[in-house]
PDB file of C-alpha atoms and ligand atoms in Angstrom:
ATOM      1  CA  UNK A   1      14.592  -1.862 -10.627  1.00  0.00           C
ATOM      2  CA  UNK A   2      15.034   1.236  -8.511  1.00  0.00           C
ATOM      3  CA  UNK A   3      11.922   3.327  -7.869  1.00  0.00           C
ATOM      4  CA  UNK A   4      12.237   7.029  -7.203  1.00  0.00           C
ATOM      5  CA  UNK A   5      11.183   8.163  -3.754  1.00  0.00           C
ATOM      6  CA  UNK A   6       8.016  10.086  -4.554  1.00  0.00           C
ATOM      7  CA  UNK A   7       8.415  12.283  -1.470  1.00  0.00           C
ATOM      8  CA  UNK A   8      11.964  13.425  -2.272  1.00  0.00           C
ATOM      9  CA  UNK A   9      12.476  16.915  -3.699  1.00  0.00           C
ATOM     10  CA  UNK A  10      14.600  19.983  -3.197  1.00  0.00           C
ATOM     11  CA  UNK A  11      12.606  22.148  -0.767  1.00  0.00           C
ATOM     12  CA  UNK A  12      14.957  25.102  -1.223  1.00  0.00           C
ATOM     13  CA  UNK A  13      13.763  25.792  -4.777  1.00  0.00           C
ATOM     14  CA  UNK A  14      10.040  25.848  -3.982  1.00  0.00           C
ATOM     15  CA  UNK A  15       8.688  29.419  -3.718  1.00  0.00           C
ATOM     16  CA  UNK A  16       6.297  30.507  -0.986  1.00  0.00           C
ATOM     17  CA  UNK A  17       2.695  29.666  -1.874  1.00  0.00           C
ATOM     18  CA  UNK A  18       0.823  31.934   0.547  1.00  0.00           C
ATOM     19  CA  UNK A  19      -0.825  33.874  -2.294  1.00  0.00           C
ATOM     20  CA  UNK A  20      -1.980  30.774  -4.189  1.00  0.00           C
ATOM     21  CA  UNK A  21      -5.226  28.809  -4.066  1.00  0.00           C
ATOM     22  CA  UNK A  22      -5.339  25.077  -4.778  1.00  0.00           C
ATOM     23  CA  UNK A  23      -8.134  22.614  -5.505  1.00  0.00           C
ATOM     24  CA  UNK A  24      -7.889  18.941  -4.555  1.00  0.00           C
ATOM     25  CA  UNK A  25     -10.439  16.476  -5.965  1.00  0.00           C
ATOM     26  CA  UNK A  26     -10.337  13.107  -4.164  1.00  0.00           C
ATOM     27  CA  UNK A  27     -11.788   9.791  -5.367  1.00  0.00           C
ATOM     28  CA  UNK A  28     -13.475   7.783  -2.605  1.00  0.00           C
ATOM     29  CA  UNK A  29     -12.634   4.424  -4.202  1.00  0.00           C
ATOM     30  CA  UNK A  30      -9.811   2.751  -2.162  1.00  0.00           C
ATOM     31  CA  UNK A  31     -10.207   5.615   0.276  1.00  0.00           C
ATOM     32  CA  UNK A  32      -7.472   4.474   2.673  1.00  0.00           C
ATOM     33  CA  UNK A  33      -5.011   5.023  -0.197  1.00  0.00           C
ATOM     34  CA  UNK A  34      -6.546   8.243  -1.531  1.00  0.00           C
ATOM     35  CA  UNK A  35      -6.742   9.740   1.978  1.00  0.00           C
ATOM     36  CA  UNK A  36      -2.995   9.120   2.425  1.00  0.00           C
ATOM     37  CA  UNK A  37      -2.354  10.740  -0.951  1.00  0.00           C
ATOM     38  CA  UNK A  38      -4.529  13.688   0.097  1.00  0.00           C
ATOM     39  CA  UNK A  39      -2.628  14.074   3.386  1.00  0.00           C
ATOM     40  CA  UNK A  40       0.694  14.034   1.533  1.00  0.00           C
ATOM     41  CA  UNK A  41      -0.501  16.708  -0.902  1.00  0.00           C
ATOM     42  CA  UNK A  42      -2.245  18.834   1.745  1.00  0.00           C
ATOM     43  CA  UNK A  43       0.706  18.803   4.156  1.00  0.00           C
ATOM     44  CA  UNK A  44       3.125  19.727   1.377  1.00  0.00           C
ATOM     45  CA  UNK A  45       1.024  22.718   0.287  1.00  0.00           C
ATOM     46  CA  UNK A  46       0.742  23.883   3.915  1.00  0.00           C
ATOM     47  CA  UNK A  47       4.474  23.391   4.468  1.00  0.00           C
ATOM     48  CA  UNK A  48       5.210  25.780   1.608  1.00  0.00           C
ATOM     49  CA  UNK A  49       2.907  28.494   2.873  1.00  0.00           C
ATOM     50  CA  UNK A  50      -0.531  27.770   1.442  1.00  0.00           C
ATOM     51  CA  UNK A  51      -3.288  28.943   3.784  1.00  0.00           C
ATOM     52  CA  UNK A  52      -5.795  26.301   4.961  1.00  0.00           C
ATOM     53  CA  UNK A  53      -8.675  28.370   3.606  1.00  0.00           C
ATOM     54  CA  UNK A  54      -7.007  28.400   0.188  1.00  0.00           C
ATOM     55  CA  UNK A  55      -7.178  24.616  -0.222  1.00  0.00           C
ATOM     56  CA  UNK A  56     -10.578  23.536  -1.576  1.00  0.00           C
ATOM     57  CA  UNK A  57     -11.327  19.834  -1.310  1.00  0.00           C
ATOM     58  CA  UNK A  58     -14.102  18.049  -3.178  1.00  0.00           C
ATOM     59  CA  UNK A  59     -14.824  14.297  -3.148  1.00  0.00           C
ATOM     60  CA  UNK A  60     -16.033  12.170  -6.073  1.00  0.00           C
ATOM     61  CA  UNK A  61     -17.181   8.499  -5.974  1.00  0.00           C
ATOM     62  CA  UNK A  62     -14.455   6.939  -8.145  1.00  0.00           C
ATOM     63  CA  UNK A  63     -11.467   7.808 -10.290  1.00  0.00           C
ATOM     64  CA  UNK A  64     -13.598   8.010 -13.426  1.00  0.00           C
ATOM     65  CA  UNK A  65     -15.535  10.898 -11.823  1.00  0.00           C
ATOM     66  CA  UNK A  66     -12.319  12.865 -11.259  1.00  0.00           C
ATOM     67  CA  UNK A  67     -12.686  14.279 -14.763  1.00  0.00           C
ATOM     68  CA  UNK A  68     -16.103  15.817 -14.125  1.00  0.00           C
ATOM     69  CA  UNK A  69     -15.163  16.881 -10.584  1.00  0.00           C
ATOM     70  CA  UNK A  70     -12.067  18.710 -11.817  1.00  0.00           C
ATOM     71  CA  UNK A  71     -13.966  20.245 -14.745  1.00  0.00           C
ATOM     72  CA  UNK A  72     -16.657  21.585 -12.404  1.00  0.00           C
ATOM     73  CA  UNK A  73     -14.016  22.969 -10.077  1.00  0.00           C
ATOM     74  CA  UNK A  74     -12.196  24.648 -12.966  1.00  0.00           C
ATOM     75  CA  UNK A  75     -15.465  26.243 -14.086  1.00  0.00           C
ATOM     76  CA  UNK A  76     -16.664  27.440 -10.687  1.00  0.00           C
ATOM     77  CA  UNK A  77     -13.670  28.028  -8.376  1.00  0.00           C
ATOM     78  CA  UNK A  78     -10.827  30.471  -8.699  1.00  0.00           C
ATOM     79  CA  UNK A  79      -7.820  28.199  -8.217  1.00  0.00           C
ATOM     80  CA  UNK A  80      -4.227  28.288  -9.466  1.00  0.00           C
ATOM     81  CA  UNK A  81      -3.908  24.506  -9.885  1.00  0.00           C
ATOM     82  CA  UNK A  82      -5.920  21.366  -9.188  1.00  0.00           C
ATOM     83  CA  UNK A  83      -4.674  17.999  -7.958  1.00  0.00           C
ATOM     84  CA  UNK A  84      -6.795  15.001  -9.032  1.00  0.00           C
ATOM     85  CA  UNK A  85      -6.322  12.128  -6.560  1.00  0.00           C
ATOM     86  CA  UNK A  86      -7.324   8.545  -7.319  1.00  0.00           C
ATOM     87  CA  UNK A  87      -6.241   4.927  -7.025  1.00  0.00           C
ATOM     88  CA  UNK A  88      -7.066   2.200  -9.539  1.00  0.00           C
ATOM     89  CA  UNK A  89      -6.130  -1.416  -8.763  1.00  0.00           C
ATOM     90  CA  UNK A  90      -6.096  -4.067 -11.467  1.00  0.00           C
ATOM     91  CA  UNK A  91      -8.878  -6.665 -11.223  1.00  0.00           C
ATOM     92  CA  UNK A  92      -9.755  -9.710 -13.306  1.00  0.00           C
ATOM     93  CA  UNK A  93     -11.304  -7.837 -16.225  1.00  0.00           C
ATOM     94  CA  UNK A  94     -10.361  -5.093 -18.634  1.00  0.00           C
ATOM     95  CA  UNK A  95     -12.209  -2.563 -16.470  1.00  0.00           C
ATOM     96  CA  UNK A  96      -8.854  -1.414 -15.053  1.00  0.00           C
ATOM     97  CA  UNK A  97      -7.575  -0.544 -18.525  1.00  0.00           C
ATOM     98  CA  UNK A  98     -10.712   1.376 -19.463  1.00  0.00           C
ATOM     99  CA  UNK A  99     -10.764   3.375 -16.203  1.00  0.00           C
ATOM    100  CA  UNK A 100      -7.035   4.151 -16.355  1.00  0.00           C
ATOM    101  CA  UNK A 101      -7.234   5.151 -20.006  1.00  0.00           C
ATOM    102  CA  UNK A 102     -10.383   7.232 -19.493  1.00  0.00           C
ATOM    103  CA  UNK A 103      -9.025   9.125 -16.502  1.00  0.00           C
ATOM    104  CA  UNK A 104      -5.653   9.735 -18.099  1.00  0.00           C
ATOM    105  CA  UNK A 105      -7.134  11.003 -21.370  1.00  0.00           C
ATOM    106  CA  UNK A 106      -9.772  13.011 -19.488  1.00  0.00           C
ATOM    107  CA  UNK A 107      -7.219  14.821 -17.353  1.00  0.00           C
ATOM    108  CA  UNK A 108      -5.063  15.389 -20.420  1.00  0.00           C
ATOM    109  CA  UNK A 109      -8.099  16.976 -22.122  1.00  0.00           C
ATOM    110  CA  UNK A 110      -8.674  19.291 -19.137  1.00  0.00           C
ATOM    111  CA  UNK A 111      -5.074  20.476 -19.414  1.00  0.00           C
ATOM    112  CA  UNK A 112      -5.621  21.301 -23.074  1.00  0.00           C
ATOM    113  CA  UNK A 113      -8.991  22.984 -22.625  1.00  0.00           C
ATOM    114  CA  UNK A 114      -8.441  25.047 -19.456  1.00  0.00           C
ATOM    115  CA  UNK A 115      -5.651  27.499 -18.668  1.00  0.00           C
ATOM    116  CA  UNK A 116      -5.395  26.238 -15.061  1.00  0.00           C
ATOM    117  CA  UNK A 117      -3.231  23.098 -14.744  1.00  0.00           C
ATOM    118  CA  UNK A 118      -4.677  19.804 -13.461  1.00  0.00           C
ATOM    119  CA  UNK A 119      -2.130  17.479 -11.870  1.00  0.00           C
ATOM    120  CA  UNK A 120      -2.425  13.709 -12.309  1.00  0.00           C
ATOM    121  CA  UNK A 121      -2.207  12.105  -8.859  1.00  0.00           C
ATOM    122  CA  UNK A 122      -3.702   8.745  -9.798  1.00  0.00           C
ATOM    123  CA  UNK A 123      -1.959   5.549  -8.693  1.00  0.00           C
ATOM    124  CA  UNK A 124      -2.595   2.787 -11.249  1.00  0.00           C
ATOM    125  CA  UNK A 125      -1.237  -0.379  -9.666  1.00  0.00           C
ATOM    126  CA  UNK A 126      -1.305  -4.149 -10.118  1.00  0.00           C
ATOM    127  CA  UNK A 127      -2.068  -4.733  -6.430  1.00  0.00           C
ATOM    128  CA  UNK A 128      -2.817  -2.998  -3.139  1.00  0.00           C
ATOM    129  CA  UNK A 129       0.733  -3.391  -1.820  1.00  0.00           C
ATOM    130  CA  UNK A 130       2.100  -1.326  -4.712  1.00  0.00           C
ATOM    131  CA  UNK A 131      -0.413   1.392  -3.848  1.00  0.00           C
ATOM    132  CA  UNK A 132       0.498   1.293  -0.144  1.00  0.00           C
ATOM    133  CA  UNK A 133       4.168   1.589  -1.076  1.00  0.00           C
ATOM    134  CA  UNK A 134       3.439   4.773  -3.077  1.00  0.00           C
ATOM    135  CA  UNK A 135       1.001   6.494  -0.722  1.00  0.00           C
ATOM    136  CA  UNK A 136       3.272   6.925   2.282  1.00  0.00           C
ATOM    137  CA  UNK A 137       5.131   3.595   2.198  1.00  0.00           C
ATOM    138  CA  UNK A 138       8.585   2.547   1.078  1.00  0.00           C
ATOM    139  CA  UNK A 139       8.447   4.504  -2.185  1.00  0.00           C
ATOM    140  CA  UNK A 140       7.225   7.704  -0.560  1.00  0.00           C
ATOM    141  CA  UNK A 141       3.943   9.467  -1.238  1.00  0.00           C
ATOM    142  CA  UNK A 142       2.767  10.469  -4.697  1.00  0.00           C
ATOM    143  CA  UNK A 143       0.608  13.140  -3.066  1.00  0.00           C
ATOM    144  CA  UNK A 144       3.802  14.982  -2.086  1.00  0.00           C
ATOM    145  CA  UNK A 145       5.201  14.719  -5.614  1.00  0.00           C
ATOM    146  CA  UNK A 146       1.948  16.025  -7.090  1.00  0.00           C
ATOM    147  CA  UNK A 147       1.682  18.943  -4.661  1.00  0.00           C
ATOM    148  CA  UNK A 148       5.172  20.009  -5.718  1.00  0.00           C
ATOM    149  CA  UNK A 149       4.099  19.672  -9.379  1.00  0.00           C
ATOM    150  CA  UNK A 150       0.976  21.755  -8.640  1.00  0.00           C
ATOM    151  CA  UNK A 151       3.053  24.528  -7.046  1.00  0.00           C
ATOM    152  CA  UNK A 152       5.504  24.592  -9.968  1.00  0.00           C
ATOM    153  CA  UNK A 153       2.704  24.632 -12.544  1.00  0.00           C
ATOM    154  CA  UNK A 154       0.767  27.340 -10.676  1.00  0.00           C
ATOM    155  CA  UNK A 155       3.829  29.592 -10.840  1.00  0.00           C
ATOM    156  CA  UNK A 156       4.415  28.685 -14.494  1.00  0.00           C
ATOM    157  CA  UNK A 157       0.846  29.796 -15.174  1.00  0.00           C
ATOM    158  CA  UNK A 158       1.673  33.263 -13.816  1.00  0.00           C
ATOM    159  CA  UNK A 159       4.250  33.959 -16.554  1.00  0.00           C
TER     160      UNK A 159
HETATM  161  C1  DLZ B 201     -15.976   0.272 -10.806  1.00  0.00           C
HETATM  162  C2  DLZ B 201     -14.595   0.562 -10.309  1.00  0.00           C
HETATM  163  C3  DLZ B 201     -13.657  -0.485 -10.176  1.00  0.00           C
HETATM  164  C4  DLZ B 201     -13.952  -1.897 -10.518  1.00  0.00           C
HETATM  165  N1  DLZ B 201     -12.426  -0.239  -9.711  1.00  0.00           N
HETATM  166  C5  DLZ B 201     -12.085   1.030  -9.368  1.00  0.00           C
HETATM  167  C6  DLZ B 201     -10.791   1.309  -8.867  1.00  0.00           C
HETATM  168  O1  DLZ B 201      -9.932   0.434  -8.673  1.00  0.00           O
HETATM  169  N2  DLZ B 201     -10.506   2.594  -8.562  1.00  0.00           N
HETATM  170  C7  DLZ B 201     -11.402   3.624  -8.731  1.00  0.00           C
HETATM  171  O2  DLZ B 201     -11.071   4.780  -8.453  1.00  0.00           O
HETATM  172  N3  DLZ B 201     -12.643   3.363  -9.195  1.00  0.00           N
HETATM  173  C8  DLZ B 201     -13.002   2.116  -9.504  1.00  0.00           C
HETATM  174  N4  DLZ B 201     -14.247   1.846  -9.959  1.00  0.00           N
HETATM  175  C9  DLZ B 201     -15.241   2.958  -9.989  1.00  0.00           C
HETATM  176  C10 DLZ B 201     -15.153   3.856 -11.210  1.00  0.00           C
HETATM  177  O3  DLZ B 201     -14.071   4.764 -11.132  1.00  0.00           O
HETATM  178  C11 DLZ B 201     -16.434   4.713 -11.314  1.00  0.00           C
HETATM  179  O4  DLZ B 201     -16.677   5.344 -10.089  1.00  0.00           O
HETATM  180  C12 DLZ B 201     -17.674   3.855 -11.655  1.00  0.00           C
HETATM  181  O5  DLZ B 201     -17.437   3.094 -12.815  1.00  0.00           O
HETATM  182  C13 DLZ B 201     -18.924   4.755 -11.874  1.00  0.00           C
HETATM  183  O6  DLZ B 201     -18.708   5.615 -13.005  1.00  0.00           O
END
């Protein structure tokens, strides 16, 4: 089955982001993966004109805490979009399902409750190799894809 390259997009249609402010909330669990996702997102925002001082980064312990971290950022920081970055790897128990479901529903709820969009940059994989492949490996970097989504949604929010 072909997998889309997560870093591939048409750069010519992305507007300049120099007037926008972005939040990035990063889970520390599987930090080598989430740091690569962060770098992909950060570099993409910078490439399209976002100023360094207009990217606010907060860390949270695990993906489950992304919900509260993003909520707090939405309540206290003036941002145009937030990117929630996490990585959940399947283990031997149902914990994986509960975390994935909780984070997904939680971020969905934030998008319903707040007028600022929260982008879902959470890799939910069966093993570490799949996560490596999607955080700067052979399938690109989901952080890039999510930064592009954040830019598009921030502009949509200005309508
Ligand atoms: C506990 C846990 C486990 C087993 N696995 C992951 C994971 O693969 N990815 C992740 O981001 N977090 C994991 N966590 C931690 C939970 O997200 C959360 O931090 C704790 O349950 C405390 O609420």
